[in-house]
Amino acid sequence: MSSLIEGGITSDTMTLRLDDDETSALRKRADLEERSMQEIARAAIREYIEHHSRRDLIDGILDREIPRYAEALERLGR
């Protein structure tokens, strides 16, 4: 990855290697949405990160809060 400065905004470049089926599916989706393959790939990456970041946050909260309410949860389970 290398950093480029464009108008004061730093961006990184990378190479994404896809197999033929992945490339074909990405191209079809981009054509269907009338967007570039890059736009579709970047949106998918953002969605993946957001989804997993949310899950990590929830897991962290549950790890802290479940022990706090363990006794009450145990009583409710009886």
Short mmCIF file of N, CA and C in Angstrom, two decimals:
data_model
loop_
_atom_site.label_atom_id
_atom_site.label_comp_id
_atom_site.label_asym_id
_atom_site.label_seq_id
_atom_site.Cartn_x
_atom_site.Cartn_y
_atom_site.Cartn_z
N MET A 1 0.83 -1.17 0.00
CA MET A 1 0.00 0.00 0.00
C MET A 1 0.88 1.24 0.00
N SER A 2 0.47 2.23 -0.72
CA SER A 2 1.22 3.49 -0.73
C SER A 2 0.24 4.63 -0.50
N SER A 3 0.74 5.68 0.10
CA SER A 3 -0.11 6.85 0.37
C SER A 3 0.05 7.87 -0.74
N LEU A 4 -1.05 8.40 -1.18
CA LEU A 4 -1.07 9.45 -2.19
C LEU A 4 -1.76 10.65 -1.58
N ILE A 5 -1.31 11.83 -1.94
CA ILE A 5 -1.96 13.03 -1.45
C ILE A 5 -2.64 13.70 -2.64
N GLU A 6 -3.97 13.81 -2.53
CA GLU A 6 -4.77 14.41 -3.59
C GLU A 6 -5.59 15.53 -2.96
N GLY A 7 -5.24 16.75 -3.24
CA GLY A 7 -6.00 17.87 -2.71
C GLY A 7 -6.02 17.91 -1.20
N GLY A 8 -4.91 17.48 -0.57
CA GLY A 8 -4.83 17.51 0.88
C GLY A 8 -5.43 16.29 1.55
N ILE A 9 -6.02 15.38 0.79
CA ILE A 9 -6.62 14.17 1.35
C ILE A 9 -5.67 13.01 1.10
N THR A 10 -5.33 12.31 2.16
CA THR A 10 -4.45 11.15 2.02
C THR A 10 -5.28 9.93 1.70
N SER A 11 -4.87 9.17 0.72
CA SER A 11 -5.56 7.92 0.40
C SER A 11 -4.52 6.84 0.16
N ASP A 12 -4.89 5.63 0.46
CA ASP A 12 -4.01 4.49 0.24
C ASP A 12 -4.49 3.72 -0.98
N THR A 13 -3.54 3.16 -1.68
CA THR A 13 -3.88 2.32 -2.82
C THR A 13 -3.54 0.88 -2.47
N MET A 14 -4.27 -0.04 -3.06
CA MET A 14 -4.00 -1.45 -2.86
C MET A 14 -4.47 -2.22 -4.08
N THR A 15 -3.95 -3.40 -4.23
CA THR A 15 -4.36 -4.28 -5.30
C THR A 15 -5.28 -5.34 -4.71
N LEU A 16 -6.42 -5.53 -5.31
CA LEU A 16 -7.37 -6.54 -4.88
C LEU A 16 -7.43 -7.62 -5.94
N ARG A 17 -7.01 -8.80 -5.59
CA ARG A 17 -7.01 -9.90 -6.55
C ARG A 17 -8.29 -10.72 -6.40
N LEU A 18 -9.03 -10.80 -7.48
CA LEU A 18 -10.28 -11.56 -7.50
C LEU A 18 -10.15 -12.68 -8.53
N ASP A 19 -10.84 -13.80 -8.28
CA ASP A 19 -10.84 -14.84 -9.29
C ASP A 19 -11.85 -14.44 -10.38
N ASP A 20 -11.92 -15.22 -11.43
CA ASP A 20 -12.77 -14.86 -12.57
C ASP A 20 -14.24 -14.73 -12.19
N ASP A 21 -14.73 -15.65 -11.34
CA ASP A 21 -16.14 -15.60 -10.94
C ASP A 21 -16.43 -14.35 -10.10
N GLU A 22 -15.53 -14.02 -9.19
CA GLU A 22 -15.71 -12.82 -8.37
C GLU A 22 -15.69 -11.56 -9.22
N THR A 23 -14.77 -11.51 -10.16
CA THR A 23 -14.68 -10.35 -11.06
C THR A 23 -15.94 -10.21 -11.89
N SER A 24 -16.43 -11.33 -12.41
CA SER A 24 -17.64 -11.32 -13.22
C SER A 24 -18.84 -10.85 -12.40
N ALA A 25 -18.98 -11.37 -11.17
CA ALA A 25 -20.09 -10.99 -10.31
C ALA A 25 -20.01 -9.50 -9.95
N LEU A 26 -18.81 -9.03 -9.66
CA LEU A 26 -18.62 -7.62 -9.32
C LEU A 26 -18.95 -6.73 -10.53
N ARG A 27 -18.50 -7.13 -11.70
CA ARG A 27 -18.77 -6.35 -12.91
C ARG A 27 -20.28 -6.30 -13.19
N LYS A 28 -20.97 -7.44 -13.04
CA LYS A 28 -22.42 -7.47 -13.27
C LYS A 28 -23.15 -6.56 -12.29
N ARG A 29 -22.73 -6.62 -11.01
CA ARG A 29 -23.38 -5.77 -10.00
C ARG A 29 -23.14 -4.29 -10.31
N ALA A 30 -21.91 -3.97 -10.69
CA ALA A 30 -21.58 -2.58 -11.01
C ALA A 30 -22.38 -2.10 -12.21
N ASP A 31 -22.50 -2.93 -13.23
CA ASP A 31 -23.30 -2.57 -14.40
C ASP A 31 -24.76 -2.38 -14.04
N LEU A 32 -25.28 -3.27 -13.21
CA LEU A 32 -26.68 -3.20 -12.80
C LEU A 32 -26.96 -1.92 -12.03
N GLU A 33 -26.03 -1.52 -11.17
CA GLU A 33 -26.22 -0.32 -10.35
C GLU A 33 -25.69 0.94 -11.02
N GLU A 34 -25.11 0.77 -12.21
CA GLU A 34 -24.51 1.89 -12.95
C GLU A 34 -23.50 2.63 -12.07
N ARG A 35 -22.66 1.84 -11.42
CA ARG A 35 -21.58 2.36 -10.58
C ARG A 35 -20.29 1.65 -10.99
N SER A 36 -19.17 2.17 -10.54
CA SER A 36 -17.90 1.52 -10.87
C SER A 36 -17.69 0.31 -9.97
N MET A 37 -16.87 -0.60 -10.44
CA MET A 37 -16.51 -1.76 -9.64
C MET A 37 -15.84 -1.31 -8.35
N GLN A 38 -15.04 -0.27 -8.43
CA GLN A 38 -14.37 0.26 -7.25
C GLN A 38 -15.37 0.77 -6.23
N GLU A 39 -16.38 1.48 -6.68
CA GLU A 39 -17.41 1.99 -5.76
C GLU A 39 -18.12 0.84 -5.04
N ILE A 40 -18.43 -0.20 -5.77
CA ILE A 40 -19.11 -1.36 -5.18
C ILE A 40 -18.21 -2.04 -4.16
N ALA A 41 -16.95 -2.24 -4.50
CA ALA A 41 -16.00 -2.90 -3.60
C ALA A 41 -15.79 -2.06 -2.34
N ARG A 42 -15.63 -0.75 -2.49
CA ARG A 42 -15.42 0.12 -1.33
C ARG A 42 -16.65 0.12 -0.43
N ALA A 43 -17.84 0.13 -1.00
CA ALA A 43 -19.07 0.10 -0.21
C ALA A 43 -19.16 -1.22 0.57
N ALA A 44 -18.79 -2.32 -0.08
CA ALA A 44 -18.81 -3.63 0.58
C ALA A 44 -17.83 -3.67 1.75
N ILE A 45 -16.67 -3.08 1.57
CA ILE A 45 -15.67 -3.04 2.65
C ILE A 45 -16.19 -2.20 3.81
N ARG A 46 -16.76 -1.03 3.51
CA ARG A 46 -17.31 -0.18 4.58
C ARG A 46 -18.41 -0.91 5.34
N GLU A 47 -19.30 -1.59 4.62
CA GLU A 47 -20.40 -2.33 5.25
C GLU A 47 -19.86 -3.45 6.14
N TYR A 48 -18.86 -4.17 5.66
CA TYR A 48 -18.25 -5.25 6.44
C TYR A 48 -17.65 -4.71 7.73
N ILE A 49 -16.89 -3.64 7.63
CA ILE A 49 -16.24 -3.06 8.81
C ILE A 49 -17.28 -2.55 9.80
N GLU A 50 -18.30 -1.87 9.30
CA GLU A 50 -19.36 -1.35 10.18
C GLU A 50 -20.07 -2.48 10.91
N HIS A 51 -20.41 -3.54 10.18
CA HIS A 51 -21.11 -4.69 10.76
C HIS A 51 -20.26 -5.33 11.85
N HIS A 52 -19.01 -5.57 11.56
CA HIS A 52 -18.14 -6.24 12.53
C HIS A 52 -17.77 -5.32 13.69
N SER A 53 -17.67 -4.04 13.46
CA SER A 53 -17.39 -3.09 14.53
C SER A 53 -18.56 -3.06 15.52
N ARG A 54 -19.77 -3.08 14.99
CA ARG A 54 -20.96 -3.10 15.83
C ARG A 54 -21.00 -4.37 16.67
N ARG A 55 -20.70 -5.51 16.03
CA ARG A 55 -20.70 -6.78 16.73
C ARG A 55 -19.66 -6.78 17.85
N ASP A 56 -18.47 -6.25 17.58
CA ASP A 56 -17.42 -6.18 18.59
C ASP A 56 -17.87 -5.31 19.77
N LEU A 57 -18.53 -4.19 19.48
CA LEU A 57 -19.03 -3.31 20.53
C LEU A 57 -20.06 -4.03 21.39
N ILE A 58 -21.00 -4.69 20.75
CA ILE A 58 -22.04 -5.42 21.49
C ILE A 58 -21.42 -6.53 22.33
N ASP A 59 -20.48 -7.28 21.75
CA ASP A 59 -19.81 -8.35 22.50
C ASP A 59 -19.10 -7.79 23.72
N GLY A 60 -18.45 -6.65 23.58
CA GLY A 60 -17.76 -6.03 24.70
C GLY A 60 -18.72 -5.63 25.81
N ILE A 61 -19.85 -5.05 25.42
CA ILE A 61 -20.86 -4.64 26.40
C ILE A 61 -21.41 -5.86 27.12
N LEU A 62 -21.72 -6.91 26.37
CA LEU A 62 -22.25 -8.12 26.99
C LEU A 62 -21.24 -8.75 27.93
N ASP A 63 -19.97 -8.77 27.54
CA ASP A 63 -18.93 -9.32 28.41
C ASP A 63 -18.84 -8.58 29.74
N ARG A 64 -19.08 -7.27 29.71
CA ARG A 64 -19.03 -6.47 30.94
C ARG A 64 -20.32 -6.57 31.75
N GLU A 65 -21.47 -6.60 31.08
CA GLU A 65 -22.75 -6.49 31.78
C GLU A 65 -23.34 -7.82 32.23
N ILE A 66 -23.12 -8.90 31.52
CA ILE A 66 -23.70 -10.19 31.91
C ILE A 66 -23.22 -10.60 33.31
N PRO A 67 -21.93 -10.51 33.62
CA PRO A 67 -21.51 -10.87 34.97
C PRO A 67 -22.20 -10.01 36.04
N ARG A 68 -22.45 -8.77 35.71
CA ARG A 68 -23.10 -7.85 36.65
C ARG A 68 -24.52 -8.32 37.01
N TYR A 69 -25.18 -8.93 36.05
CA TYR A 69 -26.56 -9.39 36.26
C TYR A 69 -26.66 -10.91 36.30
N ALA A 70 -25.56 -11.59 36.52
CA ALA A 70 -25.53 -13.06 36.47
C ALA A 70 -26.53 -13.68 37.44
N GLU A 71 -26.57 -13.19 38.65
CA GLU A 71 -27.48 -13.78 39.64
C GLU A 71 -28.94 -13.62 39.22
N ALA A 72 -29.30 -12.43 38.76
CA ALA A 72 -30.68 -12.20 38.32
C ALA A 72 -31.00 -13.07 37.11
N LEU A 73 -30.08 -13.19 36.18
CA LEU A 73 -30.31 -14.03 34.99
C LEU A 73 -30.46 -15.50 35.38
N GLU A 74 -29.68 -15.92 36.35
CA GLU A 74 -29.78 -17.31 36.81
C GLU A 74 -31.14 -17.55 37.45
N ARG A 75 -31.62 -16.63 38.26
CA ARG A 75 -32.94 -16.77 38.88
C ARG A 75 -34.05 -16.79 37.85
N LEU A 76 -33.94 -15.96 36.84
CA LEU A 76 -34.96 -15.93 35.78
C LEU A 76 -34.97 -17.25 34.99
N GLY A 77 -33.83 -17.89 34.90
CA GLY A 77 -33.73 -19.14 34.14
C GLY A 77 -34.30 -20.34 34.87
N ARG A 78 -34.63 -20.19 36.13
CA ARG A 78 -35.17 -21.32 36.91
C ARG A 78 -36.63 -21.55 36.64
#
